[in-house]
Short mmCIF file of C-alpha atoms and ligand atoms in Angstrom, two decimals:
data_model
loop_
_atom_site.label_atom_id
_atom_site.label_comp_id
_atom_site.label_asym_id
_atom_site.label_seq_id
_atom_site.Cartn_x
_atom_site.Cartn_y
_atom_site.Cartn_z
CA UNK A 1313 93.08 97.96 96.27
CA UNK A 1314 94.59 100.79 94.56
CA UNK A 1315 97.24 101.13 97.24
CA UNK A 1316 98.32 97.78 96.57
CA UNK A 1317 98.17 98.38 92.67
CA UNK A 1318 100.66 101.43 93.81
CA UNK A 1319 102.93 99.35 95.53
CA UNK A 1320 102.91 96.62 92.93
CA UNK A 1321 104.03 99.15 90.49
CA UNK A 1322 106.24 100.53 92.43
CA UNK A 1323 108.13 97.46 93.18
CA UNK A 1324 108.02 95.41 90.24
CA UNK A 1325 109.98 98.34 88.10
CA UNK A 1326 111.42 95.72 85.60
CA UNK A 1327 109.21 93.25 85.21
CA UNK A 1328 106.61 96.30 83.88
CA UNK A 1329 108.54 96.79 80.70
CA UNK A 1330 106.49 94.03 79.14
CA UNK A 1331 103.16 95.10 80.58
CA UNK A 1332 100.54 93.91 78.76
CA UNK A 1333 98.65 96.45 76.32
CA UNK A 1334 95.11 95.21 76.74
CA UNK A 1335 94.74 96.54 72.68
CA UNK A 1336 96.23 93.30 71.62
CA UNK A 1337 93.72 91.14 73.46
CA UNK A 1338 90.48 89.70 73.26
CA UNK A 1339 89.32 90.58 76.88
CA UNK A 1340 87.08 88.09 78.42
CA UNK A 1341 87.23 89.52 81.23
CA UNK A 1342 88.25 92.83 82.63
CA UNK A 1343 87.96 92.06 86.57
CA UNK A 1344 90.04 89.93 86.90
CA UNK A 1345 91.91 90.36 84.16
CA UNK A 1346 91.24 87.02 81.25
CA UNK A 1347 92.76 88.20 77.71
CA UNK A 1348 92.80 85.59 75.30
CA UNK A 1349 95.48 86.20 72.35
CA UNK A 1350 93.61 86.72 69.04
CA UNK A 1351 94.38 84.36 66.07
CA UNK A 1352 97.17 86.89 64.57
CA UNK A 1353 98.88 85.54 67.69
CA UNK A 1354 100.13 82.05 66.25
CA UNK A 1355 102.19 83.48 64.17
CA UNK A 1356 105.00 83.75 66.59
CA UNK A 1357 106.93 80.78 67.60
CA UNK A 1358 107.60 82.49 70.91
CA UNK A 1359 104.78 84.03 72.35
CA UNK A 1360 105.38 88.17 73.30
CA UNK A 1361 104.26 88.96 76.24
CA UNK A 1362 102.03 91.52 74.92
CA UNK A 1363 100.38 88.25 73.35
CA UNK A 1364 100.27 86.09 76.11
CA UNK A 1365 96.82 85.18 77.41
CA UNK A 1366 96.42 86.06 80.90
CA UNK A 1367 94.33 84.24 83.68
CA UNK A 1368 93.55 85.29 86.73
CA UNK A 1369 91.00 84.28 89.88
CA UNK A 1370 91.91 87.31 91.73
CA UNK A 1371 94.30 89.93 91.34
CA UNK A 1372 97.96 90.40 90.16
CA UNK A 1373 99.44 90.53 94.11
CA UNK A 1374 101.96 93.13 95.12
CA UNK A 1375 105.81 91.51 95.11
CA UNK A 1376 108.40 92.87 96.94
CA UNK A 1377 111.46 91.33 96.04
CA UNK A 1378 113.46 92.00 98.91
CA UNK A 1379 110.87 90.39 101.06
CA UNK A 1380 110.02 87.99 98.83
CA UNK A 1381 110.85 84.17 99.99
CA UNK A 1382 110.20 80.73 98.78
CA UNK A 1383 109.58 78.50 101.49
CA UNK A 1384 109.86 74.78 101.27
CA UNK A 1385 107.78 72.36 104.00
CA UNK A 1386 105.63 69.68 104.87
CA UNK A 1387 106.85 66.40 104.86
CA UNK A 1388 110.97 66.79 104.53
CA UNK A 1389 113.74 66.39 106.70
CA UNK A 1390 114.55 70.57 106.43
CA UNK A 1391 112.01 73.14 106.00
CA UNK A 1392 113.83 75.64 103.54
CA UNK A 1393 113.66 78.99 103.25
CA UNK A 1394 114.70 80.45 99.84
CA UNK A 1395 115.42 83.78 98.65
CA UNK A 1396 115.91 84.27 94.64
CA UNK A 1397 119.24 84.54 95.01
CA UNK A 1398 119.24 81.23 96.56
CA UNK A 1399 117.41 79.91 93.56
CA UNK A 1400 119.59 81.82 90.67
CA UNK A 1401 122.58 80.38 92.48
CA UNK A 1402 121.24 76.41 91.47
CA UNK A 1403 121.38 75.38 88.17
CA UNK A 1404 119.86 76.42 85.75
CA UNK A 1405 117.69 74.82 82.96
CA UNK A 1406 115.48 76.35 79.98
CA UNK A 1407 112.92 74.47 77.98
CA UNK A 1408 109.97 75.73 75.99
CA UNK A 1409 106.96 74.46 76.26
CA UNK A 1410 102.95 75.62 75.35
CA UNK A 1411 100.96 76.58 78.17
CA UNK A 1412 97.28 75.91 77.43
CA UNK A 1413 94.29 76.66 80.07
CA UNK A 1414 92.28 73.43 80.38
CA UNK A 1415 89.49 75.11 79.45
CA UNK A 1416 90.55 76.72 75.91
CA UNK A 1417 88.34 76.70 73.44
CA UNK A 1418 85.06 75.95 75.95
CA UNK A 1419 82.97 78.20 73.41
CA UNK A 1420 83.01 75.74 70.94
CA UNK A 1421 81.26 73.11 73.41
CA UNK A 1422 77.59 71.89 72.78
CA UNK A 1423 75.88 71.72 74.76
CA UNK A 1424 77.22 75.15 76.29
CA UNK A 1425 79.20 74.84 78.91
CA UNK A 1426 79.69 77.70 81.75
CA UNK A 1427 82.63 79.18 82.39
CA UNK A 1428 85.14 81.42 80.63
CA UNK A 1429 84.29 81.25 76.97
CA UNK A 1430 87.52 81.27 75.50
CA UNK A 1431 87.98 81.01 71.66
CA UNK A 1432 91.42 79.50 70.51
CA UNK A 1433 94.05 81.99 72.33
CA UNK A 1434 93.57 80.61 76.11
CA UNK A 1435 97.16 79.19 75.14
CA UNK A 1436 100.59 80.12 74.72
CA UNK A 1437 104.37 79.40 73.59
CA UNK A 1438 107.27 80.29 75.39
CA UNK A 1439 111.24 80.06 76.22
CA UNK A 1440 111.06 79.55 80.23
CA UNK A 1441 114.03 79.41 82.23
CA UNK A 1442 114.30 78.15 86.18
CA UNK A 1443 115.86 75.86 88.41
CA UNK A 1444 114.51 72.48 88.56
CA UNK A 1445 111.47 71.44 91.33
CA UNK A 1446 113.23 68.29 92.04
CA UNK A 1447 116.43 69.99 92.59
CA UNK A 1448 115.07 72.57 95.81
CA UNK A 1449 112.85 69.33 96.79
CA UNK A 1450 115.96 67.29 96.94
CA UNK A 1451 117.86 70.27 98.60
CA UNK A 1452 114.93 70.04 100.99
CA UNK A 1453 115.18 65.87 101.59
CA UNK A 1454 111.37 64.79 100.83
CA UNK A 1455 110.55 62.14 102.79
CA UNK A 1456 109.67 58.36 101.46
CA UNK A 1457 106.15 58.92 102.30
CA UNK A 1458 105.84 61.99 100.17
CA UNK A 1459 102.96 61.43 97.70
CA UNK A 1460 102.46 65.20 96.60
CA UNK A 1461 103.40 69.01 96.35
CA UNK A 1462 101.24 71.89 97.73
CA UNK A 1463 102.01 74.79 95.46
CA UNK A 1464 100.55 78.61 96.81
CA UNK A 1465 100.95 81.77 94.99
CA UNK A 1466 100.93 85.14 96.39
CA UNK A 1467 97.37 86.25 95.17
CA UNK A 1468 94.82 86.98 97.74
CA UNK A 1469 91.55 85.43 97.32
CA UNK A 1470 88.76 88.20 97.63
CA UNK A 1471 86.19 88.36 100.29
CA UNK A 1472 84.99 84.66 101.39
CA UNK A 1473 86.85 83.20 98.21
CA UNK A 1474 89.14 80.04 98.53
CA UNK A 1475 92.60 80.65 98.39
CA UNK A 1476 94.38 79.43 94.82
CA UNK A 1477 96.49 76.56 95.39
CA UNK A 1478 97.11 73.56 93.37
CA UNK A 1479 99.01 70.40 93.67
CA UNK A 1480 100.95 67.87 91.78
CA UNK A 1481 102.04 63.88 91.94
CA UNK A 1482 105.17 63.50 93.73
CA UNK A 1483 106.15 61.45 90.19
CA UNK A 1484 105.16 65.54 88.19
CA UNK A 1485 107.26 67.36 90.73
CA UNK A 1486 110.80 65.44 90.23
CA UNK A 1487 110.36 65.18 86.84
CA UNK A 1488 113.33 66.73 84.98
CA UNK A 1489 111.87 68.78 83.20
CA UNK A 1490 109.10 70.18 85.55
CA UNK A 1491 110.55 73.72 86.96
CA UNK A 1492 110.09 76.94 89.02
CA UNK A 1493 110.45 79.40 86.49
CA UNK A 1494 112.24 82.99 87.32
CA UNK A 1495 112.60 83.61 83.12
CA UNK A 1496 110.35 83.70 80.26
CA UNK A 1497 111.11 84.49 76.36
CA UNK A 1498 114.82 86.07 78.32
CA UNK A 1499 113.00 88.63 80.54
CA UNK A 1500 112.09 88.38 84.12
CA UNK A 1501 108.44 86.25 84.31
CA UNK A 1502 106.69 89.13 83.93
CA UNK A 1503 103.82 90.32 86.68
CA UNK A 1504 100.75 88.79 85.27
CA UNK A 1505 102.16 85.73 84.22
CA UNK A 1506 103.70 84.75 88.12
CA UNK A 1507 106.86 87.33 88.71
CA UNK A 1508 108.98 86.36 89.82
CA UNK A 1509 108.93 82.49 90.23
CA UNK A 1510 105.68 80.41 88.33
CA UNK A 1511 105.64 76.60 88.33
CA UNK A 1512 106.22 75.00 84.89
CA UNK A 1513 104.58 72.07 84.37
CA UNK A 1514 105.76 70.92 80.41
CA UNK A 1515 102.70 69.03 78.73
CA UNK A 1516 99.82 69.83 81.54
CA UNK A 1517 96.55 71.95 80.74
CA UNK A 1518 97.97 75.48 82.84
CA UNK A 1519 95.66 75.16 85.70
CA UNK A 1520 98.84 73.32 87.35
CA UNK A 1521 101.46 76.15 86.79
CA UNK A 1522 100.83 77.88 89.71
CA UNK A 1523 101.96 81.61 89.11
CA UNK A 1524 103.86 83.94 92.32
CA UNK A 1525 104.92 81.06 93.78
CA UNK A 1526 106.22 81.70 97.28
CA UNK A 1527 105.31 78.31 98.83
CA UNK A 1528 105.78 74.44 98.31
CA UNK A 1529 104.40 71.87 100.68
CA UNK A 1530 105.43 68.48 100.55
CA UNK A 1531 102.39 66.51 101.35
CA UNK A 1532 101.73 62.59 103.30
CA UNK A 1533 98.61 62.69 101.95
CA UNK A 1534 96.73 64.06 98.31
CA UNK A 1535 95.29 67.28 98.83
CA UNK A 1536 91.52 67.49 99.10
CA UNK A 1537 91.40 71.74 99.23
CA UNK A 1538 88.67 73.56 97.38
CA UNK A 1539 91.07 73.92 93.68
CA UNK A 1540 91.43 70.04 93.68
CA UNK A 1541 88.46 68.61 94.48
CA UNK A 1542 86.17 71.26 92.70
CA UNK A 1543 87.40 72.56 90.16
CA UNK A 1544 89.81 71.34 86.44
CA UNK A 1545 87.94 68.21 86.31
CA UNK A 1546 86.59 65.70 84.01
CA UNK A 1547 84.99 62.25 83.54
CA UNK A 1548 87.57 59.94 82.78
CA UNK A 1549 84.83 58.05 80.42
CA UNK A 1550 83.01 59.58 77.37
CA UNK A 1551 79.68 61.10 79.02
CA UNK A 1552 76.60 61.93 76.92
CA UNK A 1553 76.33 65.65 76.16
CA UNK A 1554 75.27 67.53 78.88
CA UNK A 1555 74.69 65.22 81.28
CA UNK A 1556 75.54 66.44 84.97
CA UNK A 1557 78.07 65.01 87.12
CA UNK A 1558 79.62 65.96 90.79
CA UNK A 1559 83.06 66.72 91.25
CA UNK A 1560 84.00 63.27 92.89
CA UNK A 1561 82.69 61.59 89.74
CA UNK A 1562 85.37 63.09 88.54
CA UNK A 1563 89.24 63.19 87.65
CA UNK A 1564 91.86 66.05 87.98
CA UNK A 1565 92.50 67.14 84.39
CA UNK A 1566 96.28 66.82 84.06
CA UNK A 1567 98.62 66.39 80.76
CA UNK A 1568 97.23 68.71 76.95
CA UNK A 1569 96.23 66.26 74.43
CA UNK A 1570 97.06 66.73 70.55
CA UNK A 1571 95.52 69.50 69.15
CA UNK A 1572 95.38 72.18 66.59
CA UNK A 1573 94.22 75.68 65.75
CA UNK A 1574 93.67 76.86 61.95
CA UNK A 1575 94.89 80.66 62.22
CA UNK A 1576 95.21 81.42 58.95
CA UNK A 1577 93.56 82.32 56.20
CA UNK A 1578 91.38 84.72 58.51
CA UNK A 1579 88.97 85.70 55.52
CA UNK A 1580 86.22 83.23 54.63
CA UNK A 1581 86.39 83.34 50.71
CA UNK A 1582 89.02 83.10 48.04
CA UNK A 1583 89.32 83.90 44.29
CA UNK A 1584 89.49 80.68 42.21
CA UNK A 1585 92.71 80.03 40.82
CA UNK A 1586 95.04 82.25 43.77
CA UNK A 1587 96.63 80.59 46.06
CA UNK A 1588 95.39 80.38 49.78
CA UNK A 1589 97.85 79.77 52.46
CA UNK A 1590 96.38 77.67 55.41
CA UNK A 1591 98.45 77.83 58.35
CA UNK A 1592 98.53 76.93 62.35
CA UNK A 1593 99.71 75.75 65.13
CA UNK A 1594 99.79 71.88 66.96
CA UNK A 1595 100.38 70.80 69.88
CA UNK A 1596 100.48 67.94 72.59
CA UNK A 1597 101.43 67.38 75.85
CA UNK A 1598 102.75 64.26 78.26
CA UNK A 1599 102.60 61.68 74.61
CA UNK A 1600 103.82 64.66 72.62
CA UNK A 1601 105.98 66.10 70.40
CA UNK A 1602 104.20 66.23 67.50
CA UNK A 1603 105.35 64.41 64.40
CA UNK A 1604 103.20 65.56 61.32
CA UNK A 1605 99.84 67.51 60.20
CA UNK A 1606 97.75 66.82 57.65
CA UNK A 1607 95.37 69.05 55.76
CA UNK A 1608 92.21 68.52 54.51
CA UNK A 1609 90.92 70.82 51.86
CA UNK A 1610 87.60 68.32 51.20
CA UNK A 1611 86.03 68.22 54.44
CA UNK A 1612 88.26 65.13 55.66
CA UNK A 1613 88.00 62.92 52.48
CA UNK A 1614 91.57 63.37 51.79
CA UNK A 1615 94.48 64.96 53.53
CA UNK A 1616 97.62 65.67 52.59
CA UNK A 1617 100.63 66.89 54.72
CA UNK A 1618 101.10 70.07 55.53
CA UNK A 1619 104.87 71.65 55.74
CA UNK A 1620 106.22 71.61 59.78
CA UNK A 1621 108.17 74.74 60.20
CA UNK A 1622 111.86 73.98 60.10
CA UNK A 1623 114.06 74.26 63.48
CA UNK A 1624 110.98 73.97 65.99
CA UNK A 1625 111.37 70.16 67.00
CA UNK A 1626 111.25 70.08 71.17
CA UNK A 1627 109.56 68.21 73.48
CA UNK A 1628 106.70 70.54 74.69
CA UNK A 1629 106.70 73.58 72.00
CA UNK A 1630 104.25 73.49 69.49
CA UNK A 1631 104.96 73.22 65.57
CA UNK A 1632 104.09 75.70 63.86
CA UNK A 1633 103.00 74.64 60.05
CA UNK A 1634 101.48 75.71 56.72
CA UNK A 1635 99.94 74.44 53.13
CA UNK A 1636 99.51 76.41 49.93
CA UNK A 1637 96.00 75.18 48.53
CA UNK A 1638 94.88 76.74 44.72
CA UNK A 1639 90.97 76.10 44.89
CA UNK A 1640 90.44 75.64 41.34
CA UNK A 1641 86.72 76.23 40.84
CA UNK A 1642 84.03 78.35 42.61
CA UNK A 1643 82.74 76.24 45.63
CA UNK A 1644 82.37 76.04 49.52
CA UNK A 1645 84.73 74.28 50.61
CA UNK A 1646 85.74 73.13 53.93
CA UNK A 1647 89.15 72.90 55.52
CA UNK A 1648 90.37 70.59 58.29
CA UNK A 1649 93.74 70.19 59.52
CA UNK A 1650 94.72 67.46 62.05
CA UNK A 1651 98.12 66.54 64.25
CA UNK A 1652 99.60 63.48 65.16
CA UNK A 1653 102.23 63.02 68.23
CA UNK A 1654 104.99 60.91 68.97
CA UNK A 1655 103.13 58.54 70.93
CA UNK A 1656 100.83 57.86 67.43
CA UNK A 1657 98.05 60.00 69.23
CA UNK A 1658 95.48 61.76 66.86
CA UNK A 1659 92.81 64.39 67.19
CA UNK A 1660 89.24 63.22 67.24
CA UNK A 1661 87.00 64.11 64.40
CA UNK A 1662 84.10 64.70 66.54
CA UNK A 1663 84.61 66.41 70.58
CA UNK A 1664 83.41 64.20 73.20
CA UNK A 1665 81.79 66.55 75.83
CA UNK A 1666 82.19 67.38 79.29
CA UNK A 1667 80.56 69.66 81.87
CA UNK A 1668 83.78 72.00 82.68
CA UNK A 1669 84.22 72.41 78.64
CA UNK A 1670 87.71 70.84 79.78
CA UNK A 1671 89.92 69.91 76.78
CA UNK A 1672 88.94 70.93 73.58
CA UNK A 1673 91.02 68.87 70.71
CA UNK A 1674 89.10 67.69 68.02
CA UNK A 1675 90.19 68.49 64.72
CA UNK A 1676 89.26 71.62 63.42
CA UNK A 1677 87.36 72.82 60.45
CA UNK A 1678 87.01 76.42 58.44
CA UNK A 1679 84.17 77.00 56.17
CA UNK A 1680 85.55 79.22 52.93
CA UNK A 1681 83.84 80.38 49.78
CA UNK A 1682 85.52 80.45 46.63
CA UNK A 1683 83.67 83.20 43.98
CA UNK A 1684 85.40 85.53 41.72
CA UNK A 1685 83.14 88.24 43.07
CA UNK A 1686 84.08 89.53 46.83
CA UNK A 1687 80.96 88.90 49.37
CA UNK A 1688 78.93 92.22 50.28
CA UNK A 1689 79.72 92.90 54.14
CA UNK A 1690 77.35 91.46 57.16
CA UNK A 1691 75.45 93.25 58.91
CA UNK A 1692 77.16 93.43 62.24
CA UNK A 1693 75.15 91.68 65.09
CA UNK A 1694 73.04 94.16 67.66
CA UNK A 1695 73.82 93.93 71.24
CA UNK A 1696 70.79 92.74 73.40
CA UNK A 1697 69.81 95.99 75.42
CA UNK A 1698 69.52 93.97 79.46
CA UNK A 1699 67.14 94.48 81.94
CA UNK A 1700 67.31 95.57 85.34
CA UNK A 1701 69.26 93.70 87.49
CA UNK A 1702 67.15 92.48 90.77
CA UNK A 1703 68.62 93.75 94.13
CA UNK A 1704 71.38 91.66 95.38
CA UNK A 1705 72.63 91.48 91.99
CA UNK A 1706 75.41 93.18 92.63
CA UNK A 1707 76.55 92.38 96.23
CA UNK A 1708 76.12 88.36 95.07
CA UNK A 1709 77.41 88.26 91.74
CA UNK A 1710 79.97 91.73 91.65
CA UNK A 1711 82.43 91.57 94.72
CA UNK A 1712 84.53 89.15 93.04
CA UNK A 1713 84.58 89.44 89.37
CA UNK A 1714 82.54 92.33 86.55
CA UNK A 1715 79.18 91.91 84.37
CA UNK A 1716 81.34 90.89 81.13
CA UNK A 1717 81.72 86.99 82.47
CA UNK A 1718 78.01 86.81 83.00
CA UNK A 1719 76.98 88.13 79.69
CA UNK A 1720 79.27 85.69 77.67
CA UNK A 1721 77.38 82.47 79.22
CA UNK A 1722 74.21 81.73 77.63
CA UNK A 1723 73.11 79.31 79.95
CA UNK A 1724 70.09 77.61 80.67
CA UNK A 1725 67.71 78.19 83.65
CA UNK A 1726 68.92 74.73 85.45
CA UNK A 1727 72.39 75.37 84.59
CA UNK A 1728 71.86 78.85 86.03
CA UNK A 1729 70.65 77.38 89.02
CA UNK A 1730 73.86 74.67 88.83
CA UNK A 1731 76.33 78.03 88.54
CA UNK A 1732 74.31 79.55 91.65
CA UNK A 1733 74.89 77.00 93.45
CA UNK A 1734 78.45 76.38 92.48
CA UNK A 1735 79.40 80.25 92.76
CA UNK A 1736 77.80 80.02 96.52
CA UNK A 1737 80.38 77.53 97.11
CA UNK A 1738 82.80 79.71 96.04
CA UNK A 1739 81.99 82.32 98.49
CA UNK A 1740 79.00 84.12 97.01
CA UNK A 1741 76.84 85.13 99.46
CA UNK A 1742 72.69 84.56 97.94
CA UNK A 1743 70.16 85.61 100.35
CA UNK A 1744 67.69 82.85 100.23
CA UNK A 1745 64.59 85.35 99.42
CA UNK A 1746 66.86 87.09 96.74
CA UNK A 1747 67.80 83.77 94.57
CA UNK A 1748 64.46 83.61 93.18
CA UNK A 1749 64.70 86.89 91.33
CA UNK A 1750 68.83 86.57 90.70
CA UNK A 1751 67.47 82.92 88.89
CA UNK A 1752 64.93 85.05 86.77
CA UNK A 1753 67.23 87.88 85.85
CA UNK A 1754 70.54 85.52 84.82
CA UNK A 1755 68.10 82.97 82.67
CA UNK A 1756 66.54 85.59 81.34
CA UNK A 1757 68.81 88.04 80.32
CA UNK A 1758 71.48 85.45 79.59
CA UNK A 1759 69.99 82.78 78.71
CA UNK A 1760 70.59 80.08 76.23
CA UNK A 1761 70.52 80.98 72.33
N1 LIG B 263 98.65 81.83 91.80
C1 LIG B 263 97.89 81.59 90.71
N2 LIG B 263 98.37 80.78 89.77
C2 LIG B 263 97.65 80.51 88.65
C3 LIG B 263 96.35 81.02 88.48
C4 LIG B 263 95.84 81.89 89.49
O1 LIG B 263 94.73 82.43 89.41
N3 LIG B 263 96.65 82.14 90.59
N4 LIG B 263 95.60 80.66 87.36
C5 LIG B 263 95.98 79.39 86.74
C6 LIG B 263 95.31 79.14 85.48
S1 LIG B 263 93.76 78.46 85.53
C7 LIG B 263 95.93 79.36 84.27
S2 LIG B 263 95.15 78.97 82.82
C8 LIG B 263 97.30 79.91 84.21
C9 LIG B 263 97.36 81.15 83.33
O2 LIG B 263 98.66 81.61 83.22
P1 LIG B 263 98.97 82.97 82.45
O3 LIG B 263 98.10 84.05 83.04
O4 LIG B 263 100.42 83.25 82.63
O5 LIG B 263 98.64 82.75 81.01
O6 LIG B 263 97.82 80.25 85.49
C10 LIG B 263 97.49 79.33 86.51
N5 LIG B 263 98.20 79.68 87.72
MO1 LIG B 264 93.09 77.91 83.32
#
């Protein structure tokens, strides 16, 4: 490991200007590496890289570039091989478009869902610059029977983990605007975020931009591998809350839907009579841009528009926004703030649920207390002291990933059982006499609140 961190420092000189400084970050996970940007984070239009949420299955691989090769097969009439030169010598296009996991926000879901329990940041903003997919497909001749694209990054899965690799419709993959990405905000993608070449897909959740791209395969055939079919899917029906469905009663999530995140104000009470400033971010995806928001200082009786930020109108950025509110009298009151697209699409007032925690939209809401006299401090919460973990603990549960993402999931002793199961099919090895105890430990210790 630490030889191939050497290398990977070693040969990705550039690209480590904009290393991430973890400081910045809400880390949800230190191996792999999660961060999720904190709310001070929508201010930017453009996100900084030292902003930009990270996620990871494995590990940032080891590039070097004069190695490095895109290759381009499956079902066309000539397999390419491409270096980046190659690529930089197409044309070039730039867009900007959000990047949003699927599962942002999944902390908010109840009932709890597992899974990273991202806040708000799981998402970012950015100026990315490529050549188009269709273009090297083209270059490439995809066959009439072509139905989808294969995408593989360089990351290694670890130990008896499945491989990362994702694919798209045919239709996604010549879309104009759907590139391989060698540029983001001006400066070479940098290492976490897919140097040197990262699918951009504009408007989808960011399960689909595959990052360290080095292969495309044009497929006959949709893929069935272990990322499609089990993972970054959803009912495509409302399902009562927490209900539990398999994989194949389920749909690959695919294009953001309208949403927005209050980032401002960050205290929760006011002086009557000063002015608050309420500000955010919106968003949408495939039906997007979006045209207006609307703020709500009454709890959603009435809303008025809030002001879009000039200069910001493109097809897959969000809009940034803000609304100068003077509570007159001492009172809790509740803000809401709500986006609507170009296709007419609104956010929800209530979240239908889902068991991945998959698409988090509806329309959010911010408690704030108005009093002339500042509120004394909380006290601030107490960390649980665990117990000991049983044996097998470590060798079923550490190999792949740290203790942090098990302590942030609250679950409940059949959804523990559910995630045992799952993370077996992932490549956890459970010793039948051991699963018992592991079962105890992880409802216990983490159980539900
Ligand atoms: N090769 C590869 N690509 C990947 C991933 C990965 O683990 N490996 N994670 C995906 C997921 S789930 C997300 S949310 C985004 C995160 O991109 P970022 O780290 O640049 O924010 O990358 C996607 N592309
Ligand atoms: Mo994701």
């Amino acid at each position: 490991m630490s030889h191939t961190r050497r290398n990977f420092f070693l040969l990705a000189g550039g690209a480590l200007a904009a290393a991430q400084d973890p400081k910045n970050m809400v880390v949800r996970s230190a191996r792999p590496e999660d961060l999720e940007m904190p709310l001070s984070g929508f201010a930017d239009y453009l996100t900084p890289a030292d902003h930009f949420f990270v996620r990871t299955h494995v590990y940032v691989p080891a590039v070097n570039m004069s190695e490095w090769r895109l290759k381009v097969e499956g079902s066309v009439q000539t397999p390419l091989t491409l270096a980046m030169d190659d690529l930089r010598k197409m044309p070039a296009v730039e867009l900007i478009a959000v990047t949003e996991c699927a599962g942002n926000s999944r902390s908010f879901f109840n009932p709890h869902v597992p899974g990273l329990q991202w806040g708000w940041g799981g998402v970012a903003n950015a100026r990315w610059r490529g050549v188009r997919l269709a273009e090297v497909l083209q270059r490439a001749g995809v066959r009439p029977s072509a139905v989808e694209v294969l995408l593989d990054g360089a990351d290694e899965p670890i130990g008896t983990m499945q491989d990362f690799r994702r694919s798209i419709p045919l239709r996604k993959a010549l879309h104009p605007d759907t590139i391989l990405a060698y540029e983001m905000n001006g400066e070479p993608v940098p290492l976490k975020h897919g140097f040197p070449l990262r699918l951009v897909a504009p408007g989808w959740a960011s399960d689909s931009w595959v990052k360290w791209v080095t292969s495309l395969n044009v497929l006959d055939k949709p893929w069935d591998g272990f990322w499609m079919k089990n993972a970054y899917r959803k009912p495509d029906h409302a399902v009562a809350p927490g209900t539990s469905l398999t994989p194949e009663q389920m749909v690959p999530v695919t294009s953001l839907r309208v949403k927005t995140v209050i980032a401002s104000p960050a205290a929760n009470w006011a002086r009557p009579g000063e002015p608050v400033r309420i500000a955010g971010v919106s968003w949408s995806g495939d039906a997007g841009p979006v045209t207006s928001v609307e703020v709500s200082t009454d709890a959603g009786r009435t809303w008025k528009a809030a002001r879009l930020y000039p200069g910001q109108k493109t097809k897959y950025g969000w809009r940034q926004w803000d609304f100068s509110w003077t509570p007159e009298r001492e009172a809790y009151y509740t803000i809401m703030a709500r986006a609507r697209d170009a296709a007419g699409d609104t956010q929800p007032l209530a979240q239908e649920w889902n068991p991945g925690g998959y698409g988090w939209n509806v329309a959010p809401s911010l408690g704030i207390r108005v009093q002339a006299q500042a509120p004394e401090a909380a006290n601030p919460p107490v960390s649980p002291a665990h117990p000991e973990p049983p044996p097998g603990f470590r060798a079923s549960c550490l190999q792949c990933h740290g203790t942090d993402v098990i302590e942030q999931q609250h679950l409940t002793r059949a959804q523990w059982d559910r995630e045992i199961t799952k993370m077996t099919g992932w490549g956890a090895r459970v010793n039948a006499q051991d699963r018992e105890l592991l079962l105890n430990y992880l409802s216990g210790a983490f159980g539900a609140k």
